[in-house]
PDB file of C-alpha atoms in Angstrom:
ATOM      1  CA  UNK A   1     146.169 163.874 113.319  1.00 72.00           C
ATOM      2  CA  UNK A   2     146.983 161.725 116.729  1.00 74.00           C
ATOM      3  CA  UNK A   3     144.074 164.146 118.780  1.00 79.00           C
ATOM      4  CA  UNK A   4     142.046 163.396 116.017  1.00 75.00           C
ATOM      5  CA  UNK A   5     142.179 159.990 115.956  1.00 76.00           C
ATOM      6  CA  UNK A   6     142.215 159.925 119.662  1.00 82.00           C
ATOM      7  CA  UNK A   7     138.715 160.951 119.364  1.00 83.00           C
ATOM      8  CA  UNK A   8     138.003 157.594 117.866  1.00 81.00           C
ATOM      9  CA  UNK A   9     139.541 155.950 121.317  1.00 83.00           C
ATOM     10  CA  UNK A  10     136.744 158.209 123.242  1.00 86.00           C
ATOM     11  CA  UNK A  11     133.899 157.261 120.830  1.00 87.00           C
ATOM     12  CA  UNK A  12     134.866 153.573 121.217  1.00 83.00           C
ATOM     13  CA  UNK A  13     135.346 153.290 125.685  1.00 85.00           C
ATOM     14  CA  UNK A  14     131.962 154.954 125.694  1.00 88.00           C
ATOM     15  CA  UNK A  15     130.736 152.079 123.623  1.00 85.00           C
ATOM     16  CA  UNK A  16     132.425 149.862 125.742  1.00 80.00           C
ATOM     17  CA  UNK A  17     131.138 151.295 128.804  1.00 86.00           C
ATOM     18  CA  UNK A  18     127.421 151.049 127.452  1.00 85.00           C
ATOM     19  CA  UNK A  19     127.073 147.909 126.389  1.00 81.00           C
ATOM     20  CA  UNK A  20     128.567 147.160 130.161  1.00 76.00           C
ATOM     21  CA  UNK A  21     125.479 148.906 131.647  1.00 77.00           C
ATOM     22  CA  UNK A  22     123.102 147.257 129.035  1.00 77.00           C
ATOM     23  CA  UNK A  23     123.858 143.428 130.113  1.00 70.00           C
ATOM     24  CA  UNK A  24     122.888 143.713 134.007  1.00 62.00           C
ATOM     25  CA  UNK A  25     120.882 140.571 133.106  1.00 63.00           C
ATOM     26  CA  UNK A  26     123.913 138.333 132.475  1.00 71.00           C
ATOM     27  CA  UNK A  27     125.913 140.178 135.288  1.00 68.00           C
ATOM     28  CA  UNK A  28     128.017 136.805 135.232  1.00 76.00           C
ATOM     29  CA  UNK A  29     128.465 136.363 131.254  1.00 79.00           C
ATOM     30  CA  UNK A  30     129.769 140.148 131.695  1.00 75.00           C
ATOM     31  CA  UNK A  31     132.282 139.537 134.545  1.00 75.00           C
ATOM     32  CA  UNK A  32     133.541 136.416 132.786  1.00 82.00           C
ATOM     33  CA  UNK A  33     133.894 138.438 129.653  1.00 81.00           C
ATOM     34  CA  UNK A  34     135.713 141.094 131.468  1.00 75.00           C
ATOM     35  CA  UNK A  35     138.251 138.909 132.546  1.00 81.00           C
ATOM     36  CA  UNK A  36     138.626 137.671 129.716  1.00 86.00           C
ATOM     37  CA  UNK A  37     139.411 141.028 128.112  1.00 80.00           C
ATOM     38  CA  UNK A  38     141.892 141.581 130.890  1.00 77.00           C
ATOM     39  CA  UNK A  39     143.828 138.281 130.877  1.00 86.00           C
ATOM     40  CA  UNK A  40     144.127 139.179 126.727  1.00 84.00           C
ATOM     41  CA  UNK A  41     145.486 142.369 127.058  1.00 77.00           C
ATOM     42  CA  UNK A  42     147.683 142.178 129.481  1.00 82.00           C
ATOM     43  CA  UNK A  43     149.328 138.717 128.182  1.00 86.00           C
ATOM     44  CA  UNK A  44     148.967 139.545 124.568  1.00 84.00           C
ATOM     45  CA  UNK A  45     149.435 143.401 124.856  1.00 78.00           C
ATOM     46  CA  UNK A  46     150.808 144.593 127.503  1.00 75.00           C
ATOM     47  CA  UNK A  47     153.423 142.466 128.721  1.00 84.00           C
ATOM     48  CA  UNK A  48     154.504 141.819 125.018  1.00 84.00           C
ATOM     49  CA  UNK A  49     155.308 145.886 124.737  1.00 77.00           C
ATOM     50  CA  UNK A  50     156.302 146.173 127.849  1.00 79.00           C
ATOM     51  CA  UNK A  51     159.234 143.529 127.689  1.00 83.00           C
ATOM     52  CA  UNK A  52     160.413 145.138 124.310  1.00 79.00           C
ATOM     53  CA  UNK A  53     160.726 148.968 125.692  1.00 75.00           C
ATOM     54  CA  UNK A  54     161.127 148.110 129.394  1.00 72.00           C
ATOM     55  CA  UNK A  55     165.246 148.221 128.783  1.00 69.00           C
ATOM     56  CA  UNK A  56     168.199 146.231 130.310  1.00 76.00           C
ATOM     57  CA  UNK A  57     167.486 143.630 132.520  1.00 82.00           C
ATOM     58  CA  UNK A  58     168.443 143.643 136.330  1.00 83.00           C
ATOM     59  CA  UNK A  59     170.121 141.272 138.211  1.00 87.00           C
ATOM     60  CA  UNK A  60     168.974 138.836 135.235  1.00 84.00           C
ATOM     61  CA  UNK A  61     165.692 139.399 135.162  1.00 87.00           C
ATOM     62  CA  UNK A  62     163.873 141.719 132.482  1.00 86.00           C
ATOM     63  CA  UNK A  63     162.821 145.429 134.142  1.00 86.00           C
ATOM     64  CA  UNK A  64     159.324 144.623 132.779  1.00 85.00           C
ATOM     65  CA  UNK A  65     159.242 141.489 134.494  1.00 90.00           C
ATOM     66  CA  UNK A  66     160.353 142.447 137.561  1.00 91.00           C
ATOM     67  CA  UNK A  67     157.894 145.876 137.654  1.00 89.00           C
ATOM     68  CA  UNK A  68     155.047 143.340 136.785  1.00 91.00           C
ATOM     69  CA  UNK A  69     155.358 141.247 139.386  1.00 93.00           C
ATOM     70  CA  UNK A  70     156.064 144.510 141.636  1.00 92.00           C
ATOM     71  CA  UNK A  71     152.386 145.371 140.101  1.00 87.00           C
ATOM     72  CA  UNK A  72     150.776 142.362 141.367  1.00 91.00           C
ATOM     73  CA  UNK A  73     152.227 142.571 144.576  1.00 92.00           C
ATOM     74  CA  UNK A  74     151.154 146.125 145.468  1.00 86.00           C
ATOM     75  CA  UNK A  75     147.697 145.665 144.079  1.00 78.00           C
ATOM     76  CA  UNK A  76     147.510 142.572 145.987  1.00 84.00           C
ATOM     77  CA  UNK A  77     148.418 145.143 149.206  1.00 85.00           C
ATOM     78  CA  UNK A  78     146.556 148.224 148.483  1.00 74.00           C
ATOM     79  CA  UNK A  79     143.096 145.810 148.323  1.00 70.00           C
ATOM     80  CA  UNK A  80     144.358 144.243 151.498  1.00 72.00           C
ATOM     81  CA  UNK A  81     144.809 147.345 153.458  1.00 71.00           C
ATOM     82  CA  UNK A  82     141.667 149.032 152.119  1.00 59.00           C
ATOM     83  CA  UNK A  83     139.767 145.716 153.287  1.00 56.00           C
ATOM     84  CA  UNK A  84     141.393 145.678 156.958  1.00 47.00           C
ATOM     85  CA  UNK A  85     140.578 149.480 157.004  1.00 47.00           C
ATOM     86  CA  UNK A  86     136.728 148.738 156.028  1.00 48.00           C
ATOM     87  CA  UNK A  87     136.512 145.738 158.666  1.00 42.00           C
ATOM     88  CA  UNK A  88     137.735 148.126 161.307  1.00 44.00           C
ATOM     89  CA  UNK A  89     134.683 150.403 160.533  1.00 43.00           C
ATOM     90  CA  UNK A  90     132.099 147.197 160.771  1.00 44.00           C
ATOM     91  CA  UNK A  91     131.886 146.843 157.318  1.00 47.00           C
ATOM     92  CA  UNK A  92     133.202 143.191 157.156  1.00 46.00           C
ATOM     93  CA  UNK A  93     132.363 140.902 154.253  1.00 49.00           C
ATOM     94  CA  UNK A  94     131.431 143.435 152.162  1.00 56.00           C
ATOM     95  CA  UNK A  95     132.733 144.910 148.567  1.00 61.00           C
ATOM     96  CA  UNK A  96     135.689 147.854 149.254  1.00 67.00           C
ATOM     97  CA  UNK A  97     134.436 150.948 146.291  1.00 77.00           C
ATOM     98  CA  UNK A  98     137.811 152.591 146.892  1.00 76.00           C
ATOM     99  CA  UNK A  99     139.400 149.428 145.221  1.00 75.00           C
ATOM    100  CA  UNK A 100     137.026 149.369 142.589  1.00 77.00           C
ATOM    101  CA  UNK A 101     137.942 153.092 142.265  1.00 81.00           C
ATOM    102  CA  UNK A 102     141.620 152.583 142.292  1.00 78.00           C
ATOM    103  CA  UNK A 103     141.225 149.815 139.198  1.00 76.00           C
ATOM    104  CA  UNK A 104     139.413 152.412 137.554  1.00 81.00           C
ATOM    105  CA  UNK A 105     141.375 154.945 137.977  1.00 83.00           C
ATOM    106  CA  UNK A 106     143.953 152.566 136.434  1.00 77.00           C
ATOM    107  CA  UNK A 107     142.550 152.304 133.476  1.00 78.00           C
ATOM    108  CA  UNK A 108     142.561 155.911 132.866  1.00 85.00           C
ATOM    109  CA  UNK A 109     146.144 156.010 133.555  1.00 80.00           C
ATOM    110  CA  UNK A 110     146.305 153.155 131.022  1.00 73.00           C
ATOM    111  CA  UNK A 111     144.297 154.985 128.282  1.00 81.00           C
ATOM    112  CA  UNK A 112     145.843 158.321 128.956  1.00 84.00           C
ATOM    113  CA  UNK A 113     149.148 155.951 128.101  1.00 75.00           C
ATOM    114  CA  UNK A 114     147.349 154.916 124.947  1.00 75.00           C
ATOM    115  CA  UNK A 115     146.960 158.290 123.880  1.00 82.00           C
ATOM    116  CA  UNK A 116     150.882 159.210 124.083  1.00 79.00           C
ATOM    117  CA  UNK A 117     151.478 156.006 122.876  1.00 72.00           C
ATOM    118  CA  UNK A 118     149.456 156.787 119.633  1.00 78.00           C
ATOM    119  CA  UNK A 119     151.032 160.530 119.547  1.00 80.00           C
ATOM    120  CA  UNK A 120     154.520 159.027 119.816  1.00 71.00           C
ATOM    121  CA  UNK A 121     153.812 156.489 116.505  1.00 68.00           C
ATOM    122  CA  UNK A 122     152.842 159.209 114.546  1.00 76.00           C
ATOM    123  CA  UNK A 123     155.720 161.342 115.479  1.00 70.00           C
ATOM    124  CA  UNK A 124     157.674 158.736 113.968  1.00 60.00           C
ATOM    125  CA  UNK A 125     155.604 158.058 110.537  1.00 63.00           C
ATOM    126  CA  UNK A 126     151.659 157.886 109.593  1.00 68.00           C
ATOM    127  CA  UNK A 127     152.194 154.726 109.004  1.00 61.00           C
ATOM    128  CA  UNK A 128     153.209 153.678 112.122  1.00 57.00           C
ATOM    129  CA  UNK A 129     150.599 156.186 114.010  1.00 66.00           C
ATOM    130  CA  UNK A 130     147.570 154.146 111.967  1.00 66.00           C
ATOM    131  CA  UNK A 131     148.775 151.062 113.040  1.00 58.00           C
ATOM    132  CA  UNK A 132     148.769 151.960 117.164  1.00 64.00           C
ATOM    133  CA  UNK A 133     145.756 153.935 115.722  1.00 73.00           C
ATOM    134  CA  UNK A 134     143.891 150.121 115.088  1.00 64.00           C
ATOM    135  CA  UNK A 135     145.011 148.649 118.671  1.00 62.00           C
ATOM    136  CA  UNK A 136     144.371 151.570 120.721  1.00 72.00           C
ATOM    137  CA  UNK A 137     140.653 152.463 118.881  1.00 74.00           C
ATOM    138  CA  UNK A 138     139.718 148.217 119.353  1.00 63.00           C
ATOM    139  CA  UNK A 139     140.763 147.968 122.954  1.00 65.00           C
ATOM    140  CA  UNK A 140     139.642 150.817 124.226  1.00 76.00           C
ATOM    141  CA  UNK A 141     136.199 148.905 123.982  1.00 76.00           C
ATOM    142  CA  UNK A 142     137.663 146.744 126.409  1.00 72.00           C
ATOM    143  CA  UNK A 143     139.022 149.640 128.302  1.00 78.00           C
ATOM    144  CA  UNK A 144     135.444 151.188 128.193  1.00 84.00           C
ATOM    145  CA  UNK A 145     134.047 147.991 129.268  1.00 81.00           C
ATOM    146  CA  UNK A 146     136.281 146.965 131.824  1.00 77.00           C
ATOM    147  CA  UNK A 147     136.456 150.749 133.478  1.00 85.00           C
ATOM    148  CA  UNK A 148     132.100 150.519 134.106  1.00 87.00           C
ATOM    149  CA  UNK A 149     132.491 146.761 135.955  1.00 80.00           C
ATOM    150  CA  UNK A 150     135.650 147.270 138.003  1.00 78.00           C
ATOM    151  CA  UNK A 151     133.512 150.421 139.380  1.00 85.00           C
ATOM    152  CA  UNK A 152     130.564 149.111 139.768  1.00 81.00           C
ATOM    153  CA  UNK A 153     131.542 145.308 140.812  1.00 76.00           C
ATOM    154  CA  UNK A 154     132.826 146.872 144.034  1.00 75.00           C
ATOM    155  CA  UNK A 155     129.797 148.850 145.512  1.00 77.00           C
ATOM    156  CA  UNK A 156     130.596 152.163 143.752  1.00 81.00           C
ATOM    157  CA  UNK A 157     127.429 153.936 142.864  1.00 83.00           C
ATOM    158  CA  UNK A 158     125.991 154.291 139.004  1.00 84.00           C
ATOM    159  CA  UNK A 159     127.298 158.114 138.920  1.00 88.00           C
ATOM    160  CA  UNK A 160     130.840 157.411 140.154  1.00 89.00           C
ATOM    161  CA  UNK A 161     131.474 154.758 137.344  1.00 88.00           C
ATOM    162  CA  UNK A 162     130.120 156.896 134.392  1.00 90.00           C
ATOM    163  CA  UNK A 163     132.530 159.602 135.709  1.00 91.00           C
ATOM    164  CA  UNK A 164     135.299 157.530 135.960  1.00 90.00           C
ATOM    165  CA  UNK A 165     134.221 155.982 132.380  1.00 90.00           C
ATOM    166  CA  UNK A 166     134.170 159.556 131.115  1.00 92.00           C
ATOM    167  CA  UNK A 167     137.448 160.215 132.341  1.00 91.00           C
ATOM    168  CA  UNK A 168     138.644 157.074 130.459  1.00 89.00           C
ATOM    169  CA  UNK A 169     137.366 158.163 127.411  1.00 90.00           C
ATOM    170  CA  UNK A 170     138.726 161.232 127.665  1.00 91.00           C
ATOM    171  CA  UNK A 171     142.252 160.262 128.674  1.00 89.00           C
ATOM    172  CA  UNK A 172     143.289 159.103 125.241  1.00 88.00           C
ATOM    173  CA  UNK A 173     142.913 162.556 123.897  1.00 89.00           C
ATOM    174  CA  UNK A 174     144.420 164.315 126.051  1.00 89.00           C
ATOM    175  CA  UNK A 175     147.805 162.098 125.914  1.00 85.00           C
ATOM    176  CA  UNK A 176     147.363 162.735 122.559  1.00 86.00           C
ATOM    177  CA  UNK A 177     147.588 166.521 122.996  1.00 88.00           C
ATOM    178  CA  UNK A 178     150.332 166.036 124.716  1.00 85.00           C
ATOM    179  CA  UNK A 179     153.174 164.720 122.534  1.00 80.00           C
ATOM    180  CA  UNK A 180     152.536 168.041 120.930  1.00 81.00           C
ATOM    181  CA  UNK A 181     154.541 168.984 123.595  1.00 81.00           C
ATOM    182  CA  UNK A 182     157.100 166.493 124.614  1.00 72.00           C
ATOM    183  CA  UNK A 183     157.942 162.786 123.742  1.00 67.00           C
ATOM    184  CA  UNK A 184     157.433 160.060 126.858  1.00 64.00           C
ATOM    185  CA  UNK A 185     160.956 157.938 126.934  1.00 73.00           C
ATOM    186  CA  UNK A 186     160.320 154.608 125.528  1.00 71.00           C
ATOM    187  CA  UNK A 187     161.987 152.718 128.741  1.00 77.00           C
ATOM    188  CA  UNK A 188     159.425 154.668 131.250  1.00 75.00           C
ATOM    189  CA  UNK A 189     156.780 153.517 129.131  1.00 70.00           C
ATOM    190  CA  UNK A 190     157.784 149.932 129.384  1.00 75.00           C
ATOM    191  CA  UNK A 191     158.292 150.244 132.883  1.00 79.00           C
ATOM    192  CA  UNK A 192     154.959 151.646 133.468  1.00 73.00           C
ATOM    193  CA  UNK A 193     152.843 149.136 131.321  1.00 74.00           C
ATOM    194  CA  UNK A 194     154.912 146.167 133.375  1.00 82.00           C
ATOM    195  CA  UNK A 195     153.325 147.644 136.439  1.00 82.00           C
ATOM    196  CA  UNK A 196     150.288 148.078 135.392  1.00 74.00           C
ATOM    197  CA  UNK A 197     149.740 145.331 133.697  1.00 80.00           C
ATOM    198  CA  UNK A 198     150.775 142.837 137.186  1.00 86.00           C
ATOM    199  CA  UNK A 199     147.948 145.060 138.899  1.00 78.00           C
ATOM    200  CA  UNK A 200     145.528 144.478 136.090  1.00 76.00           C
ATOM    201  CA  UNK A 201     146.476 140.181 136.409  1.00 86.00           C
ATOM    202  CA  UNK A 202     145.735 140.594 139.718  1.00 86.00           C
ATOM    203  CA  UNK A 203     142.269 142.059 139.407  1.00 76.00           C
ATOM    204  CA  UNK A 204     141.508 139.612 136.585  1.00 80.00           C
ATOM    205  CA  UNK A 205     142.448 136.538 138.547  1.00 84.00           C
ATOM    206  CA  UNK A 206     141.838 137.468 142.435  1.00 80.00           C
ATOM    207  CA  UNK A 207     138.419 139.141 141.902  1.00 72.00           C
ATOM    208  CA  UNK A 208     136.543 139.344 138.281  1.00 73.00           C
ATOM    209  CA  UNK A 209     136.936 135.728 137.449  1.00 81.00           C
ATOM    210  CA  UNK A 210     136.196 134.523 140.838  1.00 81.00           C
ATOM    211  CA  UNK A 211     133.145 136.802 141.088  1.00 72.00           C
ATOM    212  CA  UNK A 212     132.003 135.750 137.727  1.00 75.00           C
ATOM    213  CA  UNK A 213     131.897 132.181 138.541  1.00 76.00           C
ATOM    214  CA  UNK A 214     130.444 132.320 142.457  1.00 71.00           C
ATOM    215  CA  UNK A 215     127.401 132.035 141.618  1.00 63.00           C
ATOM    216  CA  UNK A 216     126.912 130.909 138.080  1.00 64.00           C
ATOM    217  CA  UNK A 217     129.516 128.299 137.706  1.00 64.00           C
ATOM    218  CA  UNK A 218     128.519 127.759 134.038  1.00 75.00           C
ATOM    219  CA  UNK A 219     130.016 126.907 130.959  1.00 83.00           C
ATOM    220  CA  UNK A 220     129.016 130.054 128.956  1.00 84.00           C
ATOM    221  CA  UNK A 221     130.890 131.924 131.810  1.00 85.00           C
ATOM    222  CA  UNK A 222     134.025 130.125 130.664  1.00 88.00           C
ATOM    223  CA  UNK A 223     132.838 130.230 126.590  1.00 90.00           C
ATOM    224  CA  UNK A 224     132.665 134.089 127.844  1.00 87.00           C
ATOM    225  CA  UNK A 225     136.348 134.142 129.102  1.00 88.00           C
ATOM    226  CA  UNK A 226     137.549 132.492 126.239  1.00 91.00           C
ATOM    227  CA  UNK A 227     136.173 134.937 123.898  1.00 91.00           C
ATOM    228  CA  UNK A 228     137.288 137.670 126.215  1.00 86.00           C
ATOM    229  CA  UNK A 229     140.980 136.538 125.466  1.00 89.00           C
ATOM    230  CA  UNK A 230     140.321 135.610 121.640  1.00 90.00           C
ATOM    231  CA  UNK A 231     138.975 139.073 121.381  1.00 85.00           C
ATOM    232  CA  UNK A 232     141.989 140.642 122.108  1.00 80.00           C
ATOM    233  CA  UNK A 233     144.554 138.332 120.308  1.00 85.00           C
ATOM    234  CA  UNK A 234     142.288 139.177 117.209  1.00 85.00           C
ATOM    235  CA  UNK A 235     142.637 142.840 117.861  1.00 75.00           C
ATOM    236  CA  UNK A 236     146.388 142.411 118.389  1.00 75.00           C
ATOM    237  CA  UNK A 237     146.959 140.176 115.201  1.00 80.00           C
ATOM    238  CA  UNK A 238     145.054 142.234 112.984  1.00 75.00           C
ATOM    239  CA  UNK A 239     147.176 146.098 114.635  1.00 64.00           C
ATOM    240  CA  UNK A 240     150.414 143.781 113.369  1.00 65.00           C
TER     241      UNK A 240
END
């Protein structure tokens, strides 16, 4: 039943991923959309999970916390590398692709944690499994949709980011598959979307917002952003 409804999650990042490639137009309503869906899910979503799974807290700080802010950090650090290392080849001032491919690849990480996640729930009841079932089939839209722009927004060619959107869609599934054979500890899981979710606030606020609003410092960009995050709290209100 979980691989099956996984395949709901696949149908719904391709979606998410098309209608990113159909709005080159409004390249800035898009990023500021984007970010949108990214501030949403990982201050509505992710964080919220993460905090109740994550486990004890260390030296007085919650685990989740503390791996979020670790998250930030690092992605902060990888795209500062990667930059130095493209300046040293006489590329200065221009996009990096590998960070746009390390976002991406991210995201698959993220839905391939979707798709345990969703196995997991309906180990415990099929109740429970259609619930995560309604979360993890809405926001893997956003998934979709987010997976296409981070790719593309950094130089990557039109191939790379329909393989790596692909491999999102696909990634759900095969977590599904498989908690057929083992069940992910619920404190890893935690830790993992605390991580992930710094690196995804650090994206969101150090590169799709500001992109979205260089050159098109408009209102809509901001209505867009707004409706990014009411998106999501929607999605999450109606999975409780």
């Amino acid at each position: 039943m979980a691989v099956f409804v996984a395949l709901g999650a696949f149908l719904m990042t391709l979606a998410g991923g098309w209608v990113a490639q159909r709005v080159t137009d409004r390249r800035h309503l898009v990023l500021g959309f984007a970010g949108g869906l990214m501030l949403g899910v990982v201050g509505l979503d992710l964080l919220p999970e993460a905090m109740e799974a994550a486990g004890a807290p260390v030296f007085g700080v919650p685990a989740a916390l503390l791996l979020f802010v670790g998250g930030f950090l690092v992605a902060h650090l990888v795209e500062g590398l990667l930059a130095v290392r493209q300046v040293a080849h006489g590329a200065s001032g221009e996009r990096v692709p590998q960070v746009g491919l390390t976002a991406a690849a991210a995201m698959v990480g993220h839905s391939l944690m979707d798709g345990i996640a969703l196995g997991a729930a309906f180990q415990v009841s099929g109740a429970m499994g259609l619930a995560v079932a309604l979360a993890v089939i809405s926001h893997d839209f956003a998934d979709g949709f987010n997976t296409y722009t981070l790719t593309r927004l950094y130089g990557n060619a039109r191939r790379k980011a329909l393989l790596m959107l692909f491999a999102a869609a696909l990634a759900p599934v095969v977590g599904a598959a498989t908690t057929l054979l083992f069940t992910l500890p619920e404190e890893l899981l935690g830790g993992y979307l605390g991580f992930f979710g710094g690196a995804l606030l650090y994206l969101a606020a150090a590169e799709i917002l500001p992109e979205a609003h260089h050159t098109h410092p408009a209102r809509s960009t901001l209505l867009c952003t707004i409706g990014g995050v009411g998106f999501i709290w929607l999605v999450v209100g109606i999975a409780e």
